[in-house]
Amino acid sequence: MRVNGDDRGADSPSSARPLSSSAQPSPMRNLSSASGGLYVSAPGKIILFGEHAVVYGRTAIAGSIDLRTYVSLFTSADGRIYLSLPDLGVEKTWMLKDLIKAGERLAAECPVDESQAPSLELLVPVARKLSGSCEDQCGVQHLAILAFWYVLLGVAHRKSFRKLNSQDGDGSHDASMDLLAVKTTVRFELPSCVGLGSSGAFCVCIVTSLLQSSGLIPPPTIVADAEGNLTWEEEHLDMIRKWSAAAESLIHGRASGLDAAVCTYGGLRRYGWQSITHLAHVGCNGGVASFKPGTRIEHLRNLPDLRVILVNSKVERNTSRMVQTVKERMKRFPEVVDGVFHSIDAISREAAGILGKAAGSDHEGENGEGGTGDGTSAPPTPLLNGGTQGGIELDHRSLQPHSGSVRSASLSSYISAGKRDSCASALSGCSTAAGGTSGRSGELVDTFAKLNELCRMNNQLLIALGVGHPKVDQICTLLARYGIHPKMTGAGGGGSVFAFLKPDTPATLLDMITNELVRLGYDVWQPPLGGPGVVEHQRRPALFSTPVAAAPGAAAAAGSSSCGGSSGTSALSTPSLHHK
């Protein structure tokens, strides 16, 4: 569903903005405090299978999670550029005139390739100089500032180049080519450095807000969710993805582009469909896709009852360091590591076949996707965020399913299974509905047993790559006693682990697991899979009314400027997301 500018509410921050900057003043002129500013958000991500191998061209399975990063952007009347990262203790100011001079100099010396993201080689040295970031500074704050300045310079270079090549013969001036100062504030629901895509979401939000506010992409026109928030046309989302992937590589070193893709597109897209505009519900696709560098992202239909549990080890890891660890191991043992990558790729492809097959279907569509028998995709099944799942209504943030009482015999059967080879029997201990659903329930048990075992194998292969951590081992050992086999998600070396849960897992069992993990000092979440990708909000998000002091650990993060993996409280942890 598309809308145009006249259809937006009067209180919309974008209601006064033009659809095109070609013949009108820059959209940035309408982003004052009085007009309401611009609000953009992007989701986090979870890699289900294939991390690290995807950097070397193998397949990965990933999805969005509805824990978001938010940006507010206003114009500044004092000729200064402001960047505020209150959750990280960052408040920075620069002069707009320095950005304009740099953009004009770049435009005079270097042409612009409109089809590509700005050149890192060209812009990063300038970004370091103007931002005040030294090359040996690699804390999360410095890298975030550097990524922000890379995007700023990319915008300035492109605007200045267009201005240089569009001077009218009479010397008239086009105000839409001007750059104006901005005040940018970033807030996080996601914890940082735990493998959930906070860096990718940050880059997507910064890129989107600066591209739109400068008029390089138009305001969005496609309804993205039930709240009326809007997203962009595919060509503009592709531009956002490319710029964001380049910016994220400044933070993580070698990056596959997976995080940027998931945070840009989220759960809105079902690749292979003729249209993406008919998807009107935030969770309708489940947001899981198969990703392989150089190929089209392939959306996988979720099992109707797919749920995950996330555990934060509270060991902050440095992604670039983990990527470098794998790279060095590849140099030392190329054939061995290539074999590990091959096995991880096989696991990802096996998981894609499982997740792409509709529950209760006796056949698969092309490329392992559930289909209608002729290779076409079936309509999406509404999942979380405003619906029910398998007859169980799920709280958006809670670990507890509202499923009522569960027989104690079911719990005993679940727990007694235990150990490595017990995943099928452990999952089968959950209660099932009588009658005609028993066959479907048995198929779900088998499916979850396979995914459970694939997680165990993938996690062991990640350990073989050198990205394990004792805390992660402790979490895996604890959950294995319940027949649950989690795996690291993201770069490893700490961060988060996830595991699949059967939807009718007894609440008493989840309580038992959660209490054990919390007593050991870990955080436990069950965020919904899926949700929209990058969107423009039509009203001010509530997070901007939340005091920064509500995020424990921010002060510690602000004081940290060194690279890498110290343990402790997650820098951006949000109490409302924790199971207490």
Short mmCIF file of C-alpha atoms in Angstrom, two decimals, residues 170-536:
data_model
loop_
_atom_site.label_atom_id
_atom_site.label_comp_id
_atom_site.label_asym_id
_atom_site.label_seq_id
_atom_site.Cartn_x
_atom_site.Cartn_y
_atom_site.Cartn_z
CA ASP A 170 22.73 32.55 -15.83
CA GLY A 171 24.47 31.74 -12.57
CA SER A 172 21.20 31.15 -10.68
CA HIS A 173 21.41 29.15 -7.47
CA ASP A 174 19.37 26.03 -6.70
CA ALA A 175 18.66 25.99 -2.96
CA SER A 176 17.97 22.25 -3.05
CA MET A 177 21.71 21.68 -3.52
CA ASP A 178 22.56 23.30 -0.18
CA LEU A 179 23.74 21.32 2.82
CA LEU A 180 22.32 22.35 6.17
CA ALA A 181 23.54 21.55 9.66
CA VAL A 182 21.75 18.75 11.52
CA LYS A 183 21.27 17.52 15.06
CA THR A 184 21.30 13.70 15.11
CA THR A 185 20.44 11.63 18.18
CA VAL A 186 20.63 7.83 18.31
CA ARG A 187 18.92 5.64 20.90
CA PHE A 188 19.12 1.85 21.25
CA GLU A 189 16.84 -0.94 22.38
CA LEU A 190 19.58 -3.35 21.34
CA PRO A 191 22.58 -4.10 23.53
CA SER A 192 25.87 -3.53 21.76
CA CYS A 193 28.68 -6.00 21.13
CA VAL A 194 26.53 -9.10 21.65
CA GLY A 195 25.97 -10.24 18.06
CA LEU A 196 22.46 -8.84 17.54
CA GLY A 197 23.19 -6.31 14.81
CA SER A 198 23.38 -3.06 16.76
CA SER A 199 26.15 -1.76 14.47
CA GLY A 200 24.21 -2.66 11.33
CA ALA A 201 21.04 -1.04 12.66
CA PHE A 202 23.01 2.08 13.65
CA CYS A 203 24.48 2.41 10.15
CA VAL A 204 21.13 1.82 8.44
CA CYS A 205 19.47 4.50 10.59
CA ILE A 206 22.25 7.05 10.03
CA VAL A 207 22.37 6.41 6.27
CA THR A 208 18.61 6.58 5.86
CA SER A 209 18.13 9.76 7.87
CA LEU A 210 20.99 11.61 6.16
CA LEU A 211 20.07 10.47 2.64
CA GLN A 212 16.47 11.51 3.07
CA SER A 213 17.10 14.75 4.91
CA SER A 214 19.53 15.82 2.18
CA GLY A 215 17.10 14.92 -0.60
CA LEU A 216 19.22 12.10 -2.06
CA ILE A 217 16.29 9.74 -1.57
CA PRO A 218 12.64 10.84 -1.45
CA PRO A 219 10.35 10.44 1.55
CA PRO A 220 8.93 6.91 1.88
CA THR A 221 5.52 6.04 0.44
CA ILE A 222 4.95 2.35 1.33
CA VAL A 223 3.05 1.43 4.47
CA ALA A 224 5.32 -0.86 6.49
CA ASP A 225 3.30 -1.83 9.55
CA ALA A 226 0.02 -1.59 11.41
CA GLU A 227 1.04 1.73 12.97
CA GLY A 228 1.24 3.44 9.59
CA ASN A 229 5.02 3.85 9.54
CA LEU A 230 6.48 4.05 6.06
CA THR A 231 9.32 2.46 4.14
CA TRP A 232 10.93 3.18 0.79
CA GLU A 233 10.78 1.86 -2.76
CA GLU A 234 13.11 -1.02 -3.58
CA GLU A 235 15.64 1.11 -5.47
CA HIS A 236 16.03 3.40 -2.47
CA LEU A 237 16.26 0.50 -0.02
CA ASP A 238 19.03 -0.93 -2.20
CA MET A 239 20.89 2.38 -1.97
CA ILE A 240 20.45 2.39 1.81
CA ARG A 241 21.76 -1.18 2.01
CA LYS A 242 24.87 -0.43 -0.06
CA TRP A 243 25.83 2.67 1.91
CA SER A 244 25.12 0.92 5.22
CA ALA A 245 27.22 -2.13 4.34
CA ALA A 246 30.16 0.14 3.51
CA ALA A 247 29.72 2.13 6.74
CA GLU A 248 29.47 -1.05 8.81
CA SER A 249 32.75 -2.33 7.36
CA LEU A 250 34.44 0.59 9.14
CA ILE A 251 33.20 -0.83 12.43
CA HIS A 252 33.68 -4.56 11.82
CA GLY A 253 36.48 -4.72 9.28
CA ARG A 254 35.62 -7.28 6.62
CA ALA A 255 31.82 -7.51 6.52
CA SER A 256 29.57 -9.77 4.47
CA GLY A 257 26.79 -7.22 4.11
CA LEU A 258 24.32 -9.56 5.82
CA ASP A 259 23.63 -7.27 8.79
CA ALA A 260 23.00 -4.27 6.55
CA ALA A 261 20.63 -6.31 4.36
CA VAL A 262 18.61 -7.69 7.29
CA CYS A 263 18.42 -4.32 9.07
CA THR A 264 17.35 -2.61 5.84
CA TYR A 265 14.72 -5.07 4.66
CA GLY A 266 13.70 -6.73 7.92
CA GLY A 267 10.70 -9.02 7.66
CA LEU A 268 8.89 -6.99 5.04
CA ARG A 269 10.28 -8.71 1.98
CA ARG A 270 9.50 -12.09 0.55
CA TYR A 271 12.00 -12.44 -2.29
CA GLY A 272 10.56 -13.95 -5.41
CA TRP A 273 7.16 -12.33 -4.97
CA GLN A 274 5.97 -9.94 -7.67
CA SER A 275 5.09 -7.28 -5.14
CA ILE A 276 6.17 -6.34 -1.64
CA THR A 277 3.48 -3.70 -1.14
CA HIS A 278 0.72 -6.09 -0.04
CA LEU A 279 2.46 -7.13 3.18
CA ALA A 280 0.60 -5.06 5.70
CA HIS A 281 1.51 -6.66 9.03
CA VAL A 282 4.80 -6.26 10.86
CA GLY A 283 5.30 -9.96 11.51
CA CYS A 284 3.65 -11.46 8.48
CA ASN A 285 6.77 -13.00 7.02
CA GLY A 286 8.66 -13.93 10.14
CA GLY A 287 11.65 -12.13 8.69
CA VAL A 288 13.94 -15.12 8.00
CA ALA A 289 15.96 -15.26 4.78
CA SER A 290 18.76 -17.20 3.13
CA PHE A 291 21.73 -15.02 2.23
CA LYS A 292 24.75 -15.77 0.04
CA PRO A 293 27.09 -13.02 -1.16
CA GLY A 294 26.61 -12.27 -4.83
CA THR A 295 23.16 -13.86 -5.05
CA ARG A 296 19.64 -12.64 -4.44
CA ILE A 297 18.42 -12.91 -0.86
CA GLU A 298 15.83 -15.67 -0.59
CA HIS A 299 13.01 -15.34 1.90
CA LEU A 300 12.17 -18.50 3.85
CA ARG A 301 8.69 -19.04 5.18
CA ASN A 302 8.82 -19.66 8.92
CA LEU A 303 7.24 -22.60 10.56
CA PRO A 304 4.06 -21.25 12.16
CA ASP A 305 5.32 -22.09 15.65
CA LEU A 306 8.94 -20.99 15.28
CA ARG A 307 10.25 -19.38 18.46
CA VAL A 308 13.71 -18.71 19.82
CA ILE A 309 15.28 -17.96 23.17
CA LEU A 310 18.20 -15.52 23.35
CA VAL A 311 20.79 -15.51 26.12
CA ASN A 312 23.26 -12.64 26.52
CA SER A 313 26.54 -13.89 27.95
CA LYS A 314 27.41 -10.25 28.88
CA VAL A 315 30.84 -10.82 27.37
CA GLU A 316 31.32 -7.98 24.93
CA ARG A 317 33.21 -9.19 21.91
CA ASN A 318 34.93 -7.27 19.16
CA THR A 319 33.65 -8.39 15.77
CA SER A 320 36.67 -7.26 13.79
CA ARG A 321 38.93 -9.19 16.17
CA MET A 322 36.88 -12.37 15.73
CA VAL A 323 36.89 -11.93 11.94
CA GLN A 324 40.67 -11.52 12.09
CA THR A 325 40.98 -14.65 14.22
CA VAL A 326 39.19 -16.69 11.57
CA LYS A 327 41.26 -15.08 8.82
CA GLU A 328 44.51 -16.02 10.54
CA ARG A 329 43.32 -19.58 11.07
CA MET A 330 42.40 -19.73 7.38
CA LYS A 331 45.95 -18.69 6.46
CA ARG A 332 47.49 -21.34 8.73
CA PHE A 333 45.18 -24.23 7.81
CA PRO A 334 43.50 -23.33 4.51
CA GLU A 335 42.22 -26.78 3.61
CA VAL A 336 40.96 -27.52 7.11
CA VAL A 337 39.16 -24.20 7.52
CA ASP A 338 37.74 -24.42 4.01
CA GLY A 339 36.32 -27.80 5.00
CA VAL A 340 34.74 -26.22 8.08
CA PHE A 341 33.19 -23.54 5.88
CA HIS A 342 31.89 -26.23 3.53
CA SER A 343 30.23 -28.02 6.45
CA ILE A 344 28.70 -24.79 7.76
CA ASP A 345 27.39 -24.07 4.27
CA ALA A 346 25.80 -27.53 4.16
CA ILE A 347 24.15 -26.90 7.53
CA SER A 348 22.77 -23.56 6.32
CA ARG A 349 21.39 -25.13 3.15
CA GLU A 350 19.84 -27.97 5.14
CA ALA A 351 18.23 -25.44 7.51
CA ALA A 352 16.98 -23.43 4.53
CA GLY A 353 15.24 -26.53 3.23
CA ILE A 354 13.62 -27.13 6.62
CA LEU A 355 12.55 -23.54 7.22
CA GLY A 356 11.39 -23.10 3.64
CA LYS A 357 9.03 -26.06 3.83
CA ALA A 358 5.53 -25.34 5.07
CA ALA A 359 4.48 -27.39 8.06
CA GLY A 360 2.18 -30.19 6.95
CA SER A 361 3.39 -30.00 3.35
CA ASP A 362 4.59 -33.15 1.60
CA HIS A 363 6.65 -31.27 -0.96
CA GLU A 364 8.84 -28.25 -1.34
CA GLY A 365 8.93 -25.49 -3.90
CA GLU A 366 12.00 -24.58 -5.85
CA ASN A 367 15.16 -24.02 -3.85
CA GLY A 368 13.61 -25.76 -0.87
CA GLU A 369 10.83 -23.23 -0.38
CA GLY A 370 7.35 -24.27 0.57
CA GLY A 371 5.19 -23.86 -2.47
CA THR A 372 1.92 -24.49 -4.17
CA GLY A 373 3.17 -27.34 -6.29
CA ASP A 374 4.09 -25.21 -9.28
CA GLY A 375 7.16 -23.58 -7.78
CA THR A 376 5.32 -20.46 -6.62
CA SER A 377 5.14 -19.21 -3.05
CA ALA A 378 2.03 -19.51 -0.95
CA PRO A 379 0.60 -16.52 0.91
CA PRO A 380 2.37 -15.54 4.14
CA THR A 381 1.17 -16.73 7.52
CA PRO A 382 0.66 -13.98 10.12
CA LEU A 383 2.96 -14.55 13.08
CA LEU A 384 3.93 -12.47 16.08
CA ASN A 385 3.19 -8.81 16.88
CA GLY A 386 -0.51 -8.46 17.00
CA GLY A 387 -1.67 -12.03 16.39
CA THR A 388 -1.57 -15.47 17.87
CA GLN A 389 0.85 -18.24 17.21
CA GLY A 390 -0.23 -21.84 17.32
CA GLY A 391 -3.15 -20.81 19.55
CA ILE A 392 -0.80 -19.30 22.14
CA GLU A 393 -0.79 -15.55 22.53
CA LEU A 394 2.74 -14.30 23.05
CA ASP A 395 3.83 -11.18 24.87
CA HIS A 396 6.06 -8.97 22.70
CA ARG A 397 8.82 -8.76 25.30
CA SER A 398 8.16 -11.56 27.78
CA LEU A 399 9.69 -14.97 28.00
CA GLN A 400 6.40 -16.31 29.31
CA PRO A 401 3.84 -17.66 26.83
CA HIS A 402 0.28 -17.09 28.04
CA SER A 403 -0.60 -20.74 27.63
CA GLY A 404 -2.25 -21.61 30.91
CA SER A 405 -1.39 -24.56 33.10
CA VAL A 406 0.71 -27.50 31.95
CA ARG A 407 0.75 -30.99 33.40
CA SER A 408 3.73 -31.82 35.57
CA ALA A 409 4.17 -35.12 33.71
CA SER A 410 4.92 -33.13 30.60
CA LEU A 411 7.67 -31.25 32.42
CA SER A 412 9.14 -34.46 33.83
CA SER A 413 9.23 -36.05 30.41
CA TYR A 414 10.93 -32.96 28.96
CA ILE A 415 13.63 -32.78 31.61
CA SER A 416 14.34 -36.49 31.80
CA ALA A 417 15.41 -36.54 28.15
CA GLY A 418 18.59 -34.50 28.69
CA LYS A 419 22.01 -34.88 27.04
CA ARG A 420 23.23 -34.60 23.47
CA ASP A 421 21.18 -37.18 21.62
CA SER A 422 17.92 -36.47 23.37
CA CYS A 423 16.62 -33.45 21.48
CA ALA A 424 13.76 -35.31 19.82
CA SER A 425 12.51 -36.95 23.00
CA ALA A 426 12.99 -33.78 24.98
CA LEU A 427 10.89 -31.78 22.56
CA SER A 428 8.26 -34.51 22.44
CA GLY A 429 7.68 -34.09 26.17
CA CYS A 430 5.64 -30.96 25.48
CA SER A 431 1.89 -31.33 25.59
CA THR A 432 0.03 -31.69 22.29
CA ALA A 433 -3.54 -31.18 21.23
CA ALA A 434 -5.68 -34.28 20.80
CA GLY A 435 -7.36 -35.49 17.64
CA GLY A 436 -6.47 -34.32 14.16
CA THR A 437 -3.49 -32.21 15.23
CA SER A 438 -1.38 -35.17 16.42
CA GLY A 439 0.14 -35.83 12.99
CA ARG A 440 1.09 -32.20 12.52
CA SER A 441 2.47 -32.07 16.04
CA GLY A 442 4.66 -35.09 15.31
CA GLU A 443 5.99 -33.38 12.20
CA LEU A 444 6.80 -30.26 14.22
CA VAL A 445 8.63 -32.36 16.80
CA ASP A 446 10.76 -33.88 14.03
CA THR A 447 11.42 -30.48 12.47
CA PHE A 448 12.50 -28.87 15.72
CA ALA A 449 14.65 -31.89 16.54
CA LYS A 450 16.51 -31.40 13.25
CA LEU A 451 16.99 -27.67 13.81
CA ASN A 452 18.13 -28.36 17.36
CA GLU A 453 20.79 -30.78 16.14
CA LEU A 454 21.91 -28.44 13.34
CA CYS A 455 22.44 -25.74 15.96
CA ARG A 456 24.65 -28.07 18.00
CA MET A 457 26.78 -28.98 14.97
CA ASN A 458 27.10 -25.39 13.77
CA ASN A 459 28.16 -24.25 17.23
CA GLN A 460 30.90 -26.87 17.40
CA LEU A 461 32.20 -25.77 14.01
CA LEU A 462 32.32 -22.16 15.21
CA ILE A 463 34.38 -23.32 18.18
CA ALA A 464 36.73 -25.04 15.72
CA LEU A 465 37.19 -21.66 14.02
CA GLY A 466 38.45 -20.23 17.31
CA VAL A 467 35.54 -17.95 18.22
CA GLY A 468 34.23 -19.77 21.28
CA HIS A 469 34.25 -18.54 24.88
CA PRO A 470 33.99 -20.30 28.29
CA LYS A 471 30.85 -18.36 29.19
CA VAL A 472 29.17 -19.53 26.00
CA ASP A 473 30.23 -23.10 26.81
CA GLN A 474 28.62 -22.77 30.23
CA ILE A 475 25.32 -21.62 28.71
CA CYS A 476 25.38 -24.45 26.18
CA THR A 477 26.09 -27.06 28.85
CA LEU A 478 23.25 -25.80 31.03
CA LEU A 479 20.68 -25.81 28.22
CA ALA A 480 21.86 -29.20 26.95
CA ARG A 481 20.62 -30.73 30.22
CA TYR A 482 17.13 -29.84 29.00
CA GLY A 483 17.70 -31.23 25.53
CA ILE A 484 18.17 -27.73 24.08
CA HIS A 485 21.27 -27.13 21.97
CA PRO A 486 21.99 -23.42 21.47
CA LYS A 487 24.58 -21.86 19.21
CA MET A 488 26.45 -18.60 19.09
CA THR A 489 24.90 -15.93 16.93
CA GLY A 490 27.11 -13.30 15.38
CA ALA A 491 30.87 -13.09 15.59
CA GLY A 492 31.27 -15.21 18.73
CA GLY A 493 33.93 -14.70 21.37
CA GLY A 494 31.11 -13.99 23.80
CA GLY A 495 28.00 -12.09 22.82
CA SER A 496 24.71 -13.95 22.54
CA VAL A 497 23.54 -17.49 21.94
CA PHE A 498 20.14 -18.58 20.73
CA ALA A 499 18.15 -21.79 20.64
CA PHE A 500 14.91 -22.92 19.06
CA LEU A 501 11.96 -23.56 21.35
CA LYS A 502 8.86 -25.55 20.65
CA PRO A 503 5.81 -23.30 21.05
CA ASP A 504 4.12 -25.42 23.72
CA THR A 505 7.21 -25.66 25.88
CA PRO A 506 5.82 -25.56 29.45
CA ALA A 507 6.01 -22.17 31.12
CA THR A 508 7.26 -23.90 34.26
CA LEU A 509 10.21 -25.26 32.33
CA LEU A 510 11.01 -21.86 30.85
CA ASP A 511 10.91 -20.44 34.37
CA MET A 512 13.33 -23.08 35.56
CA ILE A 513 15.76 -22.47 32.69
CA THR A 514 15.53 -18.70 33.04
CA ASN A 515 16.10 -18.73 36.78
CA GLU A 516 19.22 -20.85 36.39
CA LEU A 517 20.63 -18.53 33.73
CA VAL A 518 19.81 -15.38 35.70
CA ARG A 519 21.44 -16.80 38.83
CA LEU A 520 24.62 -17.23 36.76
CA GLY A 521 24.46 -13.57 35.73
CA TYR A 522 23.06 -13.89 32.20
CA ASP A 523 20.19 -12.04 30.55
CA VAL A 524 17.38 -13.94 28.86
CA TRP A 525 14.99 -12.66 26.18
CA GLN A 526 12.48 -14.07 23.79
CA PRO A 527 12.11 -11.38 21.14
CA PRO A 528 9.79 -12.08 18.21
CA LEU A 529 11.40 -12.99 14.93
CA GLY A 530 10.53 -10.70 12.07
CA GLY A 531 9.21 -7.19 11.96
CA PRO A 532 9.74 -4.37 9.49
CA GLY A 533 13.09 -3.20 8.25
CA VAL A 534 14.03 0.47 8.20
CA VAL A 535 11.02 2.76 8.57
CA GLU A 536 10.20 6.42 9.02
#
